[in-house]
Coordinates of C-alpha atoms in Angstrom, one line a residue:
M10 CA -6.6 86.9 -40.3
T11 CA -7.9 87.6 -36.8
N12 CA -11.5 87.9 -35.7
E13 CA -12.2 89.3 -32.2
N14 CA -15.9 88.4 -32.3
P15 CA -16.4 85.0 -33.9
T16 CA -19.9 84.6 -32.6
G17 CA -21.1 87.7 -34.3
E18 CA -22.9 88.9 -31.1
D19 CA -20.8 92.1 -30.6
P20 CA -22.4 95.3 -32.0
V21 CA -19.0 96.2 -33.4
L22 CA -17.0 93.5 -35.2
L23 CA -13.3 94.1 -35.6
R24 CA -10.9 92.1 -37.7
T25 CA -7.7 92.4 -39.6
D26 CA -6.8 90.7 -42.9
G27 CA -3.5 91.4 -44.7
H28 CA -2.7 95.0 -44.4
A29 CA -6.3 96.1 -43.9
A30 CA -8.4 96.5 -40.7
Y31 CA -12.2 96.1 -40.9
I32 CA -15.0 97.6 -38.8
T33 CA -18.5 96.1 -39.1
L34 CA -21.4 97.8 -37.4
N35 CA -23.3 94.8 -36.3
R36 CA -26.9 95.7 -35.3
P37 CA -28.7 94.8 -38.5
K38 CA -32.2 94.6 -36.9
A39 CA -31.7 98.2 -35.7
L40 CA -30.2 99.3 -39.0
N41 CA -26.8 99.3 -37.3
A42 CA -27.8 102.3 -35.1
L43 CA -25.0 103.6 -33.0
S44 CA -24.9 103.3 -29.2
H45 CA -22.4 105.0 -26.9
P46 CA -20.4 101.7 -26.3
M47 CA -20.2 101.3 -30.1
V48 CA -18.7 104.7 -30.6
L49 CA -16.1 104.1 -27.8
R50 CA -15.2 100.7 -29.3
V51 CA -14.7 102.2 -32.8
E52 CA -12.6 105.1 -31.4
E53 CA -10.4 102.7 -29.5
A54 CA -9.8 100.5 -32.5
L55 CA -9.0 103.4 -34.8
S56 CA -6.6 104.9 -32.2
A57 CA -4.8 101.5 -32.0
W58 CA -4.7 100.9 -35.7
A59 CA -3.4 104.5 -36.4
V60 CA -0.1 103.5 -34.8
D61 CA 0.0 99.9 -35.9
P62 CA 2.5 99.5 -38.8
A63 CA 0.8 96.3 -39.9
V64 CA -2.4 98.2 -40.7
E65 CA -2.2 100.4 -43.8
L66 CA -5.9 101.2 -44.2
V67 CA -9.3 100.8 -42.5
V68 CA -12.7 99.8 -44.0
I69 CA -16.0 100.4 -42.3
E70 CA -19.2 98.6 -43.3
G71 CA -22.6 97.7 -42.0
A72 CA -24.0 94.2 -41.3
G73 CA -27.0 93.1 -43.2
E74 CA -28.5 94.3 -46.5
R75 CA -30.3 97.4 -45.4
G76 CA -27.6 99.9 -44.7
L77 CA -24.4 101.1 -43.1
C78 CA -26.0 102.9 -40.3
A79 CA -29.3 104.7 -39.7
G80 CA -28.0 107.0 -37.0
G81 CA -28.0 107.1 -33.2
D82 CA -30.3 105.4 -30.8
I83 CA -33.3 107.7 -31.1
R84 CA -35.4 106.1 -28.4
A85 CA -32.6 106.6 -25.9
I86 CA -32.3 110.3 -26.8
H87 CA -36.1 110.6 -26.4
E88 CA -36.0 109.1 -22.9
D89 CA -33.1 111.4 -22.0
A90 CA -34.8 114.5 -23.3
R91 CA -38.1 113.6 -21.6
T92 CA -36.5 113.0 -18.2
G93 CA -33.8 115.7 -18.3
G94 CA -30.9 113.3 -18.4
T95 CA -27.3 113.8 -19.5
A96 CA -26.5 110.5 -21.3
S97 CA -27.2 112.0 -24.7
A98 CA -24.8 114.9 -24.1
D99 CA -22.1 112.4 -23.0
F100 CA -22.8 110.3 -26.1
W101 CA -22.5 113.2 -28.4
R102 CA -19.3 114.4 -26.9
D103 CA -17.6 111.1 -27.7
E104 CA -19.4 110.7 -31.1
Y105 CA -18.2 114.1 -32.3
R106 CA -14.7 113.3 -31.1
L107 CA -14.9 110.2 -33.2
N108 CA -16.1 112.2 -36.2
A109 CA -13.1 114.5 -35.9
L110 CA -10.7 111.5 -35.6
I111 CA -12.1 110.0 -38.8
A112 CA -11.7 113.3 -40.7
R113 CA -8.0 113.5 -39.8
Y114 CA -7.2 109.8 -39.8
P115 CA -3.6 109.3 -40.9
K116 CA -4.4 106.2 -43.0
P117 CA -6.9 105.6 -45.8
Y118 CA -10.4 105.3 -44.2
V119 CA -12.7 103.5 -46.7
A120 CA -16.4 103.9 -45.9
L121 CA -18.8 101.5 -47.7
M122 CA -21.9 103.7 -47.8
D123 CA -24.3 101.0 -49.1
G124 CA -28.0 101.3 -48.3
I125 CA -29.3 103.6 -45.6
V126 CA -26.7 106.1 -44.3
M127 CA -28.4 108.7 -42.1
G128 CA -27.5 111.0 -39.2
G129 CA -24.7 109.3 -37.2
G130 CA -24.1 107.0 -40.1
V131 CA -23.0 110.0 -42.1
G132 CA -20.7 110.9 -39.3
V133 CA -18.8 107.7 -39.4
S134 CA -18.5 107.6 -43.2
A135 CA -18.7 111.0 -45.0
H136 CA -15.7 112.4 -43.1
G137 CA -13.6 109.5 -44.4
S138 CA -11.0 109.8 -47.1
V139 CA -12.5 107.2 -49.4
R140 CA -16.4 107.2 -49.5
I141 CA -18.1 104.7 -51.7
V142 CA -21.8 104.7 -52.6
T143 CA -23.9 102.2 -54.5
E144 CA -27.2 102.1 -56.3
R145 CA -28.9 101.3 -53.0
S146 CA -27.4 104.2 -51.1
K147 CA -29.8 106.7 -49.4
V148 CA -27.9 109.4 -47.7
A149 CA -29.7 111.9 -45.5
M150 CA -29.6 114.2 -42.5
P151 CA -33.3 114.0 -41.6
E152 CA -33.1 115.7 -38.1
T153 CA -35.5 118.6 -38.7
G154 CA -38.3 116.0 -38.9
I155 CA -37.8 115.0 -35.2
G156 CA -37.2 118.5 -33.9
F157 CA -33.4 118.2 -34.0
V158 CA -30.6 119.8 -36.0
P159 CA -28.1 118.1 -38.3
D160 CA -25.0 117.2 -36.2
V161 CA -22.0 114.8 -36.5
G162 CA -20.4 117.4 -38.7
G163 CA -23.4 117.4 -41.0
T164 CA -23.7 121.1 -41.0
Y165 CA -20.0 121.3 -42.1
L166 CA -20.5 118.9 -45.0
L167 CA -23.8 120.5 -46.2
A168 CA -22.4 124.0 -45.9
L169 CA -19.7 122.9 -48.4
A170 CA -22.2 121.4 -50.9
P171 CA -22.4 123.3 -54.2
G172 CA -24.7 126.4 -54.2
E173 CA -27.6 125.9 -51.8
L174 CA -28.0 122.2 -52.3
G175 CA -26.9 121.6 -48.7
T176 CA -29.5 124.0 -47.4
H177 CA -32.2 122.2 -49.3
L178 CA -31.1 118.8 -47.9
A179 CA -30.7 120.1 -44.3
L180 CA -34.0 121.9 -44.1
T181 CA -36.2 119.3 -45.8
G182 CA -34.2 116.2 -44.6
A183 CA -34.5 114.8 -48.1
P184 CA -32.4 111.7 -48.8
V185 CA -30.1 111.6 -51.9
D186 CA -29.0 108.7 -54.0
A187 CA -25.5 107.8 -55.0
T188 CA -25.2 110.3 -57.8
D189 CA -26.5 113.2 -55.8
A190 CA -24.4 112.2 -52.8
L191 CA -21.4 112.6 -55.2
L192 CA -22.7 115.9 -56.5
C193 CA -23.1 117.2 -52.9
G194 CA -19.6 116.1 -51.8
L195 CA -20.9 113.5 -49.4
A196 CA -19.2 110.6 -51.4
D197 CA -16.3 110.1 -53.8
H198 CA -16.9 106.9 -55.8
Y199 CA -19.8 104.8 -57.2
V200 CA -19.5 101.0 -57.1
P201 CA -22.3 98.5 -57.7
A202 CA -23.4 96.9 -54.4
S203 CA -22.8 93.4 -55.8
A204 CA -19.1 94.3 -56.1
L205 CA -18.5 95.5 -52.5
P206 CA -17.6 92.1 -51.0
A207 CA -14.9 91.6 -53.6
L208 CA -13.7 95.2 -53.3
A209 CA -13.4 94.8 -49.5
R210 CA -11.5 91.6 -49.9
D211 CA -9.1 93.1 -52.4
L212 CA -8.2 95.9 -50.0
A213 CA -6.5 93.4 -47.8
T214 CA -3.7 92.9 -50.2
A215 CA -3.7 95.8 -52.7
S216 CA -3.6 99.6 -52.6
V217 CA -6.7 101.6 -52.4
H218 CA -5.9 103.3 -55.7
S219 CA -5.5 100.0 -57.6
V220 CA -8.7 98.5 -56.1
L221 CA -10.7 101.6 -57.0
E222 CA -9.5 101.4 -60.6
R223 CA -11.0 97.9 -60.9
Y224 CA -14.4 98.6 -59.3
V225 CA -15.4 102.2 -59.7
E226 CA -18.1 102.8 -62.4
Q227 CA -20.0 105.7 -63.8
P228 CA -23.2 106.4 -61.7
P229 CA -26.6 106.7 -63.2
P230 CA -28.2 110.1 -63.7
G231 CA -29.2 111.9 -60.5
A232 CA -32.1 114.2 -59.6
L233 CA -30.5 117.4 -58.2
A234 CA -28.4 118.7 -61.0
S235 CA -31.3 120.0 -63.1
P236 CA -33.2 121.9 -60.4
R237 CA -30.1 123.7 -59.2
E238 CA -31.4 127.0 -60.6
W239 CA -34.5 127.2 -58.4
I240 CA -32.8 125.5 -55.4
D241 CA -29.9 128.0 -55.4
H242 CA -32.3 131.0 -55.9
C243 CA -34.9 130.0 -53.3
Y244 CA -32.6 128.8 -50.5
A245 CA -30.3 131.8 -50.8
A246 CA -32.9 133.9 -49.0
D247 CA -31.9 135.3 -45.6
T248 CA -34.8 133.7 -43.6
A249 CA -36.7 130.5 -43.5
E250 CA -39.9 132.4 -44.2
E251 CA -38.5 134.0 -47.3
I252 CA -37.2 130.6 -48.5
V253 CA -40.7 129.2 -48.2
A254 CA -42.1 132.3 -50.0
R255 CA -39.7 131.9 -52.9
L256 CA -40.3 128.2 -53.2
L257 CA -44.1 128.8 -53.4
A258 CA -43.7 131.6 -55.8
S259 CA -41.4 129.8 -58.2
G260 CA -44.1 128.1 -60.1
V261 CA -42.1 124.9 -60.1
P262 CA -44.1 121.9 -58.8
A263 CA -41.0 120.3 -57.2
A264 CA -40.3 123.6 -55.4
K265 CA -43.8 123.7 -54.0
D266 CA -43.3 120.1 -52.8
A267 CA -40.1 121.2 -51.1
A268 CA -42.0 124.0 -49.4
D269 CA -44.7 121.6 -48.1
T270 CA -42.0 119.3 -46.8
L271 CA -40.1 122.1 -45.1
L272 CA -43.3 123.4 -43.5
S273 CA -44.0 119.9 -42.0
K274 CA -40.8 120.0 -40.1
S275 CA -40.2 121.6 -36.6
P276 CA -40.2 125.3 -37.2
T277 CA -37.6 125.8 -34.5
A278 CA -35.4 123.1 -35.9
V279 CA -35.7 124.6 -39.4
K280 CA -34.6 128.1 -38.2
V281 CA -31.8 126.8 -36.0
T282 CA -30.6 124.6 -38.8
L283 CA -30.5 127.5 -41.3
A284 CA -28.5 129.5 -38.7
A285 CA -26.1 126.7 -38.0
L286 CA -25.4 126.2 -41.7
R287 CA -24.8 129.9 -42.3
R288 CA -22.5 130.1 -39.3
A289 CA -20.7 126.9 -40.3
R290 CA -19.6 128.5 -43.6
H291 CA -17.4 130.9 -41.6
L292 CA -16.2 128.8 -38.7
G293 CA -13.2 127.1 -40.4
P294 CA -12.2 123.5 -39.8
L295 CA -14.6 120.7 -39.0
E296 CA -13.6 120.8 -35.3
R297 CA -15.0 124.3 -34.9
V298 CA -18.3 123.2 -36.5
L299 CA -18.5 120.2 -34.2
E300 CA -18.0 122.4 -31.2
Q301 CA -21.0 124.5 -32.4
E302 CA -23.1 121.5 -33.1
Y303 CA -22.4 120.3 -29.6
R304 CA -23.9 123.5 -28.2
V305 CA -26.9 123.1 -30.5
S306 CA -27.5 119.5 -29.7
C307 CA -27.3 120.0 -26.0
A308 CA -29.8 122.9 -26.2
A309 CA -32.1 120.7 -28.2
L310 CA -32.4 118.3 -25.3
S311 CA -34.5 120.9 -23.5
S312 CA -36.6 121.8 -26.5
P313 CA -40.2 120.4 -26.5
D314 CA -39.9 119.7 -30.2
L315 CA -37.3 117.0 -29.8
V316 CA -39.4 114.9 -27.4
E317 CA -42.5 115.5 -29.6
G318 CA -40.8 114.8 -32.9
I319 CA -39.4 111.5 -31.7
R320 CA -42.7 110.6 -30.2
A321 CA -44.6 111.2 -33.4
Q322 CA -42.1 109.6 -35.8
V323 CA -40.6 106.7 -33.7
I324 CA -42.5 106.0 -30.5
D325 CA -46.2 106.3 -31.4
K326 CA -45.6 106.6 -35.2
D327 CA -48.7 108.7 -35.7
R328 CA -46.7 111.0 -37.9
T329 CA -48.6 114.1 -36.6
P330 CA -46.1 116.0 -34.4
H331 CA -47.5 119.1 -32.6
W332 CA -44.6 121.6 -32.8
S333 CA -44.2 124.4 -30.3
P334 CA -44.1 127.1 -31.7
A335 CA -46.2 125.8 -34.5
A336 CA -45.2 128.2 -37.2
L337 CA -41.9 129.7 -38.5
E338 CA -43.0 133.2 -37.9
D339 CA -43.6 132.4 -34.2
V340 CA -39.9 131.3 -33.7
T341 CA -38.1 134.4 -32.5
A342 CA -34.4 135.4 -32.9
A343 CA -34.0 134.8 -29.2
D344 CA -35.4 131.3 -29.6
V345 CA -32.7 130.6 -32.2
D346 CA -29.9 132.3 -30.3
R347 CA -30.5 130.1 -27.3
F348 CA -29.2 127.1 -29.2
F349 CA -25.8 128.8 -29.8
A350 CA -25.2 130.0 -26.2
P351 CA -21.9 128.9 -24.6
L352 CA -21.8 125.9 -22.4
D353 CA -19.0 127.2 -20.3
A354 CA -17.3 124.4 -18.4
N355 CA -19.3 121.8 -20.5
E356 CA -18.1 123.0 -23.9
L357 CA -16.7 120.4 -26.4
R358 CA -13.2 121.5 -27.1
L359 CA -11.6 120.0 -30.2
V360 CA -9.7 122.7 -31.8
A361 CA -7.0 122.8 -29.1
A362 CA -6.3 119.2 -29.8
I363 CA -5.5 119.6 -33.5
S364 CA -2.4 120.9 -35.3
S365 CA -1.8 124.6 -35.4
Q366 CA -1.9 124.2 -39.2
E367 CA -5.6 124.2 -39.3
V368 CA -7.4 123.5 -42.6
V369 CA -9.7 126.5 -43.4
W370 CA -12.1 127.0 -46.2

């Protein structure tokens, strides 16, 4: 076994054991939130291991007991958006490249999605080939609550969810447990959290298939299967306003709660998210969706709602954001279209780097 960070001070710990390589996101006090150097370090390690014949599989996990990763460094994004900086755009460019690398990784990529897995945490796990959730998993793309839009391939994943479940999760930002993560296609297997250390150790000497056979269990009942009827009907509407109207008219208490939640989010972010999801369904491979998300994310940097949303939820924590515009009906089609405008020389270009045998839906 080798360990490149014996003191445990590095935010990304890399080691090999047997035929497995291990990545540990190591910022437990910050819920293992991703920084730009962390993204670059993970990408460098994955690129090296991809061509290392001694490495047959990769495992990613989070340090501490609270979760794999809660996302990106929101405070840094707030400062960037507030001052008109470019550091966030540079970060997203490399982060989305990492997401694409994980999705097409040539060896088994095992993500231990224990605890909180949100935003950027979804990006480094849910594109992997073996995605394991536990009874402690809380998986979410909560971006509309801070005036942002699901990224890191989140609109790709949620667009592929059954029916309109992905639309519900994207617009409301609601977290899902292990069972509903499986239902929505965000995970593959359920393993009790107490068994993860042994599972990770066994992957050093045994095949992924044989290890999964020993540890995978049947998950407990979830919450999203039964309300599929009203979710699919309400969220199939063409506009965000009509979605809210259908939710309120359904007579289902949970649907009214969903409407109330949706209406508390940034109206601009809600409308852009809905448009991004609908477009993602027709774009093809993940790389094309990531290219779209990069346009949207960069546009969000100049949106007042991103600064205000992070202020209200993370900086001041008063939980009372003042959105601009304040209502869905005040967000125009032109306001939404601005987020999808070409970036010209600054475009993220991923499709040209993949095989001509693209995977399409």
